[in-house]
Short mmCIF file of C-alpha atoms and ligand atoms in Angstrom, two decimals:
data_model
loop_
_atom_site.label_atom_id
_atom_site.label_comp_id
_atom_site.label_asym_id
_atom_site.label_seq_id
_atom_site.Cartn_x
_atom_site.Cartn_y
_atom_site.Cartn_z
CA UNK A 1 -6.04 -23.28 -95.84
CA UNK A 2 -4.43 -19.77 -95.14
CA UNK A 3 -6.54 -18.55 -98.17
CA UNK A 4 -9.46 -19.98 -96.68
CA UNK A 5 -8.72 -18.37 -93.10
CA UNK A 6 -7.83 -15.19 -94.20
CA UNK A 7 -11.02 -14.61 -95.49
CA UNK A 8 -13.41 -15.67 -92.86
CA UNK A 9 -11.47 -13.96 -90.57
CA UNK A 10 -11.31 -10.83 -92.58
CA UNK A 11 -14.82 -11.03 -92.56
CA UNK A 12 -15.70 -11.74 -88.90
CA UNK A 13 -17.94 -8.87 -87.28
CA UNK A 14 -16.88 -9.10 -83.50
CA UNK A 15 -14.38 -10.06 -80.87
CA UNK A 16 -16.30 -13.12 -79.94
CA UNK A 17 -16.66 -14.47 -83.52
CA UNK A 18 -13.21 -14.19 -83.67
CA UNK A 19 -12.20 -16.41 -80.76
CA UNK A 20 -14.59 -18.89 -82.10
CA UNK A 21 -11.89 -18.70 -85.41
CA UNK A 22 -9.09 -18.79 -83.13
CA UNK A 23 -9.85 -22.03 -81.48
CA UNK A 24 -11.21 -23.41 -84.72
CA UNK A 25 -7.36 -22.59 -86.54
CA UNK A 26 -4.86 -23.15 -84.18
CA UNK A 27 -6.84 -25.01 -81.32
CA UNK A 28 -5.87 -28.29 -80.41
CA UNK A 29 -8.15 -29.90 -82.80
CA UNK A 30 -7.58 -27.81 -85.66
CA UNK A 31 -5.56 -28.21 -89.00
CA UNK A 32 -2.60 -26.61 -88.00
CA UNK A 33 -2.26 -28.75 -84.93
CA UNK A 34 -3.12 -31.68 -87.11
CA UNK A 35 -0.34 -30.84 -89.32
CA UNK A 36 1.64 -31.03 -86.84
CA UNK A 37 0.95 -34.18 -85.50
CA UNK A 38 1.11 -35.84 -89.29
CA UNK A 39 5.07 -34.45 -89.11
CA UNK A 40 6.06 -37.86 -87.54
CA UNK A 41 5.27 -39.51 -90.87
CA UNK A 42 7.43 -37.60 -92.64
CA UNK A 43 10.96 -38.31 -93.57
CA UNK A 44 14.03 -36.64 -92.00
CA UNK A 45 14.57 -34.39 -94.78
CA UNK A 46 11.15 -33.56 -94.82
CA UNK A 47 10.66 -32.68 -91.41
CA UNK A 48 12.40 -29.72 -90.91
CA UNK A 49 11.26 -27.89 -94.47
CA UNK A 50 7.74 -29.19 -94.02
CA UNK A 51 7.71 -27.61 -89.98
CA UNK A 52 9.23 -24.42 -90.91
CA UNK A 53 6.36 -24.15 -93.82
CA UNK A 54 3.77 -25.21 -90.67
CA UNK A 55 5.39 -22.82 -88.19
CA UNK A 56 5.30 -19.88 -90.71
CA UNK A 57 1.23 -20.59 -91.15
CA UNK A 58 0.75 -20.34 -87.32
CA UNK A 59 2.35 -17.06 -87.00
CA UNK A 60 0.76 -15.92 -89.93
CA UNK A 61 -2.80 -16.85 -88.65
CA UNK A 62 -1.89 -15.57 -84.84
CA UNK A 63 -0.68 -12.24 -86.64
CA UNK A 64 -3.85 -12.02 -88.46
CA UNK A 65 -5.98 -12.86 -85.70
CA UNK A 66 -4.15 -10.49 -83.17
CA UNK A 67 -4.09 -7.48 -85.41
CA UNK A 68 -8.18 -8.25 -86.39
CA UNK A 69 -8.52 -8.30 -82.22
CA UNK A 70 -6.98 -5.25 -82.11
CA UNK A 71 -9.21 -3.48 -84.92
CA UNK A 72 -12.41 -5.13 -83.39
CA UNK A 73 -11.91 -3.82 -80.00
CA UNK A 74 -11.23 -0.36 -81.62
CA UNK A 75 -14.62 -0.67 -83.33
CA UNK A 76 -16.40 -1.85 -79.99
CA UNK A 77 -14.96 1.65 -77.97
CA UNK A 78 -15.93 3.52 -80.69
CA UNK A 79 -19.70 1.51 -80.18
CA UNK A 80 -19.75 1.99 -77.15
CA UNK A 81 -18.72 5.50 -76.61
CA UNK A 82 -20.99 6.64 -79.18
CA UNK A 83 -23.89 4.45 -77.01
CA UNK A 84 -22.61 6.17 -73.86
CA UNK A 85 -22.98 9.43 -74.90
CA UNK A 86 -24.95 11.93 -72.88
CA UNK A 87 -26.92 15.00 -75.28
CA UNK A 88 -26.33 17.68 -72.50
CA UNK A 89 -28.99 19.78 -74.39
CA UNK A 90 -31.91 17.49 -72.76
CA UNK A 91 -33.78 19.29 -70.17
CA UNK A 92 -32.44 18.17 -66.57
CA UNK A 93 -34.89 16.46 -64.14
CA UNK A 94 -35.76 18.32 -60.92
CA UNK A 95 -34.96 16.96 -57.83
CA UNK A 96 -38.42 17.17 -55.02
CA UNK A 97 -37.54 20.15 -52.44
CA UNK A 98 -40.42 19.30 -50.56
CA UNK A 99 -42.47 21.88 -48.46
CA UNK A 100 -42.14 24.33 -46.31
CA UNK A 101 -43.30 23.28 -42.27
CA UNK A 102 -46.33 25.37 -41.69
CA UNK A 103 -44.20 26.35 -38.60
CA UNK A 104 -41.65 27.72 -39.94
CA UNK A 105 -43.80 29.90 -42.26
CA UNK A 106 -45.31 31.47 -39.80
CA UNK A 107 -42.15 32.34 -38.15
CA UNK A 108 -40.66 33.52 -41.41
CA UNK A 109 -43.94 35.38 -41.72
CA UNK A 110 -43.31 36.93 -38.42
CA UNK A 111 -39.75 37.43 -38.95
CA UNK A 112 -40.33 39.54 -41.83
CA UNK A 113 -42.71 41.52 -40.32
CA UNK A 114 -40.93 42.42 -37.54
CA UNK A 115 -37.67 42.94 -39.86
CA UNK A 116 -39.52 45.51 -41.33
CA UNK A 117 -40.58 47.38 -38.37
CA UNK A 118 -36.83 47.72 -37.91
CA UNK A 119 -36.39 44.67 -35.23
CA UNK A 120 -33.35 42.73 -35.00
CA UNK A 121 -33.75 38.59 -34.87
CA UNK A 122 -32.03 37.01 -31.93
CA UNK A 123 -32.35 33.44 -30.86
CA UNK A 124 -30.96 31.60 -27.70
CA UNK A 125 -29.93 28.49 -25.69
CA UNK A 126 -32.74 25.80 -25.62
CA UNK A 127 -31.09 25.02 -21.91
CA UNK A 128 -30.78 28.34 -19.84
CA UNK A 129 -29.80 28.90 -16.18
CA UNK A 130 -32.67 29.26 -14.14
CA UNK A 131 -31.92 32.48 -12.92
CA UNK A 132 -32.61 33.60 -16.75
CA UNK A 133 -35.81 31.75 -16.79
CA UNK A 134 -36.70 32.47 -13.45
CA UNK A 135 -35.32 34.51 -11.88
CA UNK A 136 -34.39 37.91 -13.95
CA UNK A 137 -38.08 37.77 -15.25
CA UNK A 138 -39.25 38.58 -11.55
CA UNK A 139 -39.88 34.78 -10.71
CA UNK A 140 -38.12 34.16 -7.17
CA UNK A 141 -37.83 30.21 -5.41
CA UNK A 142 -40.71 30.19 -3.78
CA UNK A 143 -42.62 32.40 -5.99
CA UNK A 144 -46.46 30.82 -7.20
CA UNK A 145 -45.61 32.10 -10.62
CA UNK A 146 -43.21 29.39 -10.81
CA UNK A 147 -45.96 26.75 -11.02
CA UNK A 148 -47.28 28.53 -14.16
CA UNK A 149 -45.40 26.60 -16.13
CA UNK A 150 -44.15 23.17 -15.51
CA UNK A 151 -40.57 22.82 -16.09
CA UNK A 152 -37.84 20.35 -16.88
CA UNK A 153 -34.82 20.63 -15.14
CA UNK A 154 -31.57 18.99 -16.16
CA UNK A 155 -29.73 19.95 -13.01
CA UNK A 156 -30.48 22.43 -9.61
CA UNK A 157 -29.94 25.36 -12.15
CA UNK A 158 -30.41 24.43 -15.36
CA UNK A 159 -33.37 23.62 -17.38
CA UNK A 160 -34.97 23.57 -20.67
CA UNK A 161 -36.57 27.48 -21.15
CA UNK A 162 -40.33 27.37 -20.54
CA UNK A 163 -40.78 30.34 -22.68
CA UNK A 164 -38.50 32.64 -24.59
CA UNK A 165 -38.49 35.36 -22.16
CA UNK A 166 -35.41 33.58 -20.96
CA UNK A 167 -33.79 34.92 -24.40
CA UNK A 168 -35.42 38.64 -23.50
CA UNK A 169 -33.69 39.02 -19.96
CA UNK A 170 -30.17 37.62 -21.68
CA UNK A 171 -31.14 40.55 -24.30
CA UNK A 172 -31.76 42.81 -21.73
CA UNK A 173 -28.48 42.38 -19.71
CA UNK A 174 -26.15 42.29 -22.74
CA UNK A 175 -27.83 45.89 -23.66
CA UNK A 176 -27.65 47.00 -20.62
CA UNK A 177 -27.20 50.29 -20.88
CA UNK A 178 -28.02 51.07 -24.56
CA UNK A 179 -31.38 52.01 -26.13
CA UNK A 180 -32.99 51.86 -27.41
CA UNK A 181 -34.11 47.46 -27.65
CA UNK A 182 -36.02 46.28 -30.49
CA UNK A 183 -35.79 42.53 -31.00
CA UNK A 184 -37.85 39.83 -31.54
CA UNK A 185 -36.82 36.14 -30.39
CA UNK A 186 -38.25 32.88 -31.70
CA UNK A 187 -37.26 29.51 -30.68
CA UNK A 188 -38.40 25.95 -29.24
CA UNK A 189 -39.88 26.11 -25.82
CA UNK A 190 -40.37 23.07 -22.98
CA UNK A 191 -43.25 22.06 -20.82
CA UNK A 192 -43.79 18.87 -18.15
CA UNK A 193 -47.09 18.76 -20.09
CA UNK A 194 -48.97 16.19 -20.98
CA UNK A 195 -48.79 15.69 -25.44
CA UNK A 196 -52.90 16.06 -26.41
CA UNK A 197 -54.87 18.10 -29.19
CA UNK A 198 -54.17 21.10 -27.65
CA UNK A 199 -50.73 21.00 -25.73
CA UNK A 200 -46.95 19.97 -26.25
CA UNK A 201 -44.14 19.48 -24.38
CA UNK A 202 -42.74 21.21 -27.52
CA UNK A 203 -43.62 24.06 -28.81
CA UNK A 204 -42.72 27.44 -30.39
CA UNK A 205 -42.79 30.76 -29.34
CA UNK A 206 -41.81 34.44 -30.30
CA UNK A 207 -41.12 36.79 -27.71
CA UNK A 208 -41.13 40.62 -28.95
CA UNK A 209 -38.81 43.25 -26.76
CA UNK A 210 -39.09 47.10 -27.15
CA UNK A 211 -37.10 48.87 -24.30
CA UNK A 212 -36.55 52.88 -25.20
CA UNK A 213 -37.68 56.47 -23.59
CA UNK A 214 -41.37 56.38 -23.44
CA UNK A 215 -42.66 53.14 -24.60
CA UNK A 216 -46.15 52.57 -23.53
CA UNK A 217 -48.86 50.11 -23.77
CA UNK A 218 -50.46 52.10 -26.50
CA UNK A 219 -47.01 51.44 -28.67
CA UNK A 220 -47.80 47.61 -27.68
CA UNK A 221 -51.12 48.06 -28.84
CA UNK A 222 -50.42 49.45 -32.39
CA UNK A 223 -47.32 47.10 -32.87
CA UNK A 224 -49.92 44.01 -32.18
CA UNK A 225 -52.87 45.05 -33.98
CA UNK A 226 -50.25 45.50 -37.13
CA UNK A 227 -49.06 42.08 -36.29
CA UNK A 228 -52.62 40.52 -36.53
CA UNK A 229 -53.96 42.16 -39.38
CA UNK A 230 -50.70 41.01 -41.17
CA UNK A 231 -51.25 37.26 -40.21
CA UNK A 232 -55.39 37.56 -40.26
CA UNK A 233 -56.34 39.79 -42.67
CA UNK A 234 -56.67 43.97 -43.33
CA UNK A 235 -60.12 43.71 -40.93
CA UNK A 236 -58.76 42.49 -37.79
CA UNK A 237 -59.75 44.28 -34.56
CA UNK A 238 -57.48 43.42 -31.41
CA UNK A 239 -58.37 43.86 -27.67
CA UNK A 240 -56.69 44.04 -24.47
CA UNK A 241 -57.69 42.05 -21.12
CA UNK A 242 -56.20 42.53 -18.31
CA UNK A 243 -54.21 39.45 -17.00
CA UNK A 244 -50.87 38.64 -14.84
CA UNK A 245 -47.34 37.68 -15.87
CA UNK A 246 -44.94 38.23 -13.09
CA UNK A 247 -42.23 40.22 -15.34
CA UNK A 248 -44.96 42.62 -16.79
CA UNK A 249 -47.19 45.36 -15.34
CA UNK A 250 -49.71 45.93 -16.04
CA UNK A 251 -50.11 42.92 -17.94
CA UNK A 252 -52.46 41.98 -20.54
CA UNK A 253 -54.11 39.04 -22.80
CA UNK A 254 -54.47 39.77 -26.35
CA UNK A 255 -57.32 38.59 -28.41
CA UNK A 256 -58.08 38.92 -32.02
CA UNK A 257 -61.25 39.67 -33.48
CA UNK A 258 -62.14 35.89 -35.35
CA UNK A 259 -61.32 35.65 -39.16
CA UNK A 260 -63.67 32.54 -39.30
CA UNK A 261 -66.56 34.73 -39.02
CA UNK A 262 -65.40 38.06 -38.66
CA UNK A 263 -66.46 38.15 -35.24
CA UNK A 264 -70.04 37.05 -35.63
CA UNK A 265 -69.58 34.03 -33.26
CA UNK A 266 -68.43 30.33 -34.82
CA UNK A 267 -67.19 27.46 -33.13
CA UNK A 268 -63.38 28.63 -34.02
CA UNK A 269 -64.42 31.19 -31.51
CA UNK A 270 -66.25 29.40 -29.35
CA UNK A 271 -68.90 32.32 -30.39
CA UNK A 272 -67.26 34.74 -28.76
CA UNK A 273 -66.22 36.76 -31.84
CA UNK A 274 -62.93 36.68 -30.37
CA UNK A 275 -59.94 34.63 -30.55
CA UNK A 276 -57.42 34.54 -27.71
CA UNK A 277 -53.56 34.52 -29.00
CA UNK A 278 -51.17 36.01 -26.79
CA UNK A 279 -49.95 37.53 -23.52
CA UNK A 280 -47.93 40.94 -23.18
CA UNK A 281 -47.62 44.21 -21.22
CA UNK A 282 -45.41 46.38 -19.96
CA UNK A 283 -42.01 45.26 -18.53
CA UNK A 284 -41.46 45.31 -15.05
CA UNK A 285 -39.69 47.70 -13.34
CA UNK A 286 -37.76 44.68 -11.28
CA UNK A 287 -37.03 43.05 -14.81
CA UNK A 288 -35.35 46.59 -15.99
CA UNK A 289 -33.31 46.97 -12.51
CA UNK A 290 -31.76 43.19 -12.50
CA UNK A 291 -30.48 43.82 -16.04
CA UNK A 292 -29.11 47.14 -15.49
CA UNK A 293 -31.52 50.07 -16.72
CA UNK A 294 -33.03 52.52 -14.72
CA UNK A 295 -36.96 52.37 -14.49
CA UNK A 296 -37.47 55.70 -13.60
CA UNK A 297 -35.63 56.67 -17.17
CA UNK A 298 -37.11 54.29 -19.61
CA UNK A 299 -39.94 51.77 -20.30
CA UNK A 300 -40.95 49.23 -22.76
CA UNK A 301 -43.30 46.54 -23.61
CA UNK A 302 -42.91 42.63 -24.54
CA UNK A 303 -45.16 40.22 -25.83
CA UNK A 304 -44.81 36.06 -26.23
CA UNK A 305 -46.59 34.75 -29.14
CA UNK A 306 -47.27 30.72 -29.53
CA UNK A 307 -46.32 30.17 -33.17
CA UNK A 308 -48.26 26.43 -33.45
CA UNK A 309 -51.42 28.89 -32.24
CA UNK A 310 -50.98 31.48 -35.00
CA UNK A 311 -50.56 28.31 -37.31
CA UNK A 312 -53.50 26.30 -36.07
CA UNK A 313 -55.41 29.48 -36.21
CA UNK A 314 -53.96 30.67 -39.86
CA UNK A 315 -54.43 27.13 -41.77
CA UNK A 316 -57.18 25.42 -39.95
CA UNK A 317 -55.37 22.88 -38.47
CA UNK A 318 -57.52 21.38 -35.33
CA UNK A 319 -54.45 19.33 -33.74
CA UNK A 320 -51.35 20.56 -32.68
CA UNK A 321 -49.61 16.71 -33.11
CA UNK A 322 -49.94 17.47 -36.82
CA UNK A 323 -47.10 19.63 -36.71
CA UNK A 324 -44.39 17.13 -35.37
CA UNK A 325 -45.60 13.66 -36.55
CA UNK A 326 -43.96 14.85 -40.14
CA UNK A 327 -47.21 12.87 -42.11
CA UNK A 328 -46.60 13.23 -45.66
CA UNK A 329 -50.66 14.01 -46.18
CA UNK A 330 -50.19 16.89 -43.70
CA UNK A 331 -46.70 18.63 -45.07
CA UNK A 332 -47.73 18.50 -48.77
CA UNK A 333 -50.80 20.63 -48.45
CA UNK A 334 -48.17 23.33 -47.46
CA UNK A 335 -46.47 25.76 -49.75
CA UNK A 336 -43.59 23.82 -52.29
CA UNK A 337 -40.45 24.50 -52.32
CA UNK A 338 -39.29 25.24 -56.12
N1 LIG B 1 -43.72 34.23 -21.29
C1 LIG B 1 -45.15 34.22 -21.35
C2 LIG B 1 -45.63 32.79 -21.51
O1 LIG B 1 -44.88 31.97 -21.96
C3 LIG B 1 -45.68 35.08 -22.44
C4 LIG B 1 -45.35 36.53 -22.28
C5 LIG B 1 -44.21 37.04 -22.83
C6 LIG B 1 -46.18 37.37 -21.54
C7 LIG B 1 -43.89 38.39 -22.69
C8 LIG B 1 -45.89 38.69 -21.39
C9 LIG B 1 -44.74 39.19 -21.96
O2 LIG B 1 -46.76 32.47 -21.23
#
């Protein structure tokens, strides 16, 4: 019998096998337990040589069987380490970065380009007093200018900015008296406007500053027509109409010659040629005195660009909802990130 067992369970292969011995050796219904149980037949003498002989075979089989456990379980680890491992030479998989928001690559766009003309980036609150909305840009209580844009107030004196001029006047007084000012400001703007193709209660802008001895519209003009022949191509023309913004004057619309149809007349155009895309001028002397400069001693210009209109304009786009509704379709036709 302990030849017998020795061999099969020398030769077993794994850790369940081996139970399977187990139970079949010293289980209940196994020979060793049956030798046992024929002890009672024995006589007295008998007994005690014949269970010692038993006894020894059981812990000779459990030894056996406990040190092949051992070595099996060894052999599994082993297995299974050598399954586990990981060949760190394999190429990893990249993870999707996703694209770039045709908003924010027009702001980078404009960002750089105004980097390298030497202006400094500063951004603001999204809620502003009203006196830096309002007020500081020339825009009393009761003025008419203040229905020009629809606001949202979140108390008496506070509201969401309408434009980012509110970030030029807080420019203005912190510079106040330094020059010379060369900044440009993007951020998130508000409107009580009703959402369609065309408008948001949302949207972008970027509000350029130049405060120094001397600035004149002609600076403004030079300045912009770089700006649009960056974003629109090398054959750009711009042009200047006159307008009216309460915290510039003279004040001026800006209009772009179209790159659709390089001012031939298309529908982009409306077959004008020309392509409306911003209002500027020069700042007002009020604006100047309420943050602290002296008119009479320097000048400057500023101009407020929508950035979904440069981007509408730039990629096609004929909807300004596209930009917020985050549609898969829509983002991945933009540049990847890598
Ligand atoms: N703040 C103006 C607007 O939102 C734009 C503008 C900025 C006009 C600076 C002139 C100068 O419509």
């Amino acid at each position: 019998l302990l030849q017998e067992a020795t061999q099969k369970i020398q030769d077993v292969k794994d850790s369940s096998s081996l139970n399977d011995l187990r139970v079949l050796y010293l289980g209940k219904k196994g020979p060793v337990q049956e030798l046992m149980k024929g002890m009672k037949d024995l006589s007295k003498e008998e007994k005690p040589i014949f269970g010692q002989k038993v006894n020894q075979l059981k812990q000779d089989l459990s030894k056996m069987i406990e040190e092949k456990k051992e070595q099996l379980a060894a052999l599994e680890m082993q297995k299974k380490i050598e399954s586990e491992k990981i060949d760190i030479t394999l190429p990893g998989r990249k993870p999707e970065l996703g694209n770039a928001h045709p908003l924010n690559l027009v702001r980078q766009e404009l960002e750089d380009l105004f980097i390298g003309l030497g202006y400094q980036v500063i951004e603001g609150d999204d809620i502003v007093d009203d006196e830096y909305c309002f007020e500081r840009a020339n825009i009393p209580k009761d003025h008419p200018a203040r229905d020009m844009q629809d606001s949202l107030y979140i108390d008496p004196n506070r509201l969401l900015r309408t434009h980012t001029t509110a970030i030029q006047m807080v420019v203005l007084e912190e510079s106040a008296p330094n020059l010379p000012i060369k900044v440009v400001c993007p951020g998130k703007v508000y409107r009580r406007d009703d959402d369609d193709a065309t408008h948001s209660h949302q949207f972008m802008q970027m509000e350029g500053l130049v405060i120094g001895e001397k600035v004149t519209l002609a600076d403004l003009k030079g300045t912009l027509e770089f700006m649009a022949r960056k974003l629109f191509g090398q054959d750009r023309q711009i042009r200047f109409r006159p307008s009216y913004f309460p915290f510039t004057e003279p004040s001026v619309e800006v209009d772009v010659s179209c790159h659709i149809c390089n001012g031939k007349g298309c529908p982009t155009c409306k077959g004008t040629g020309w392509i409306e895309i911003l209002g500027a001028g020069e700042v007002h002397p009020n604006v100047l005195k309420m943050a602290g400069y002296d008119p009479e001693k320097c000048s400057g210009f500023a101009f407020g660009v929508g950035i979904e209109r440069v981007a509408m304009l730039k990629y096609g786009i004929d909807d300004i909802r596209h930009f917020y509704t985050n549609d898969k379709r829509f983002n991945s036709t933009f540049k990847r990130y890598e």
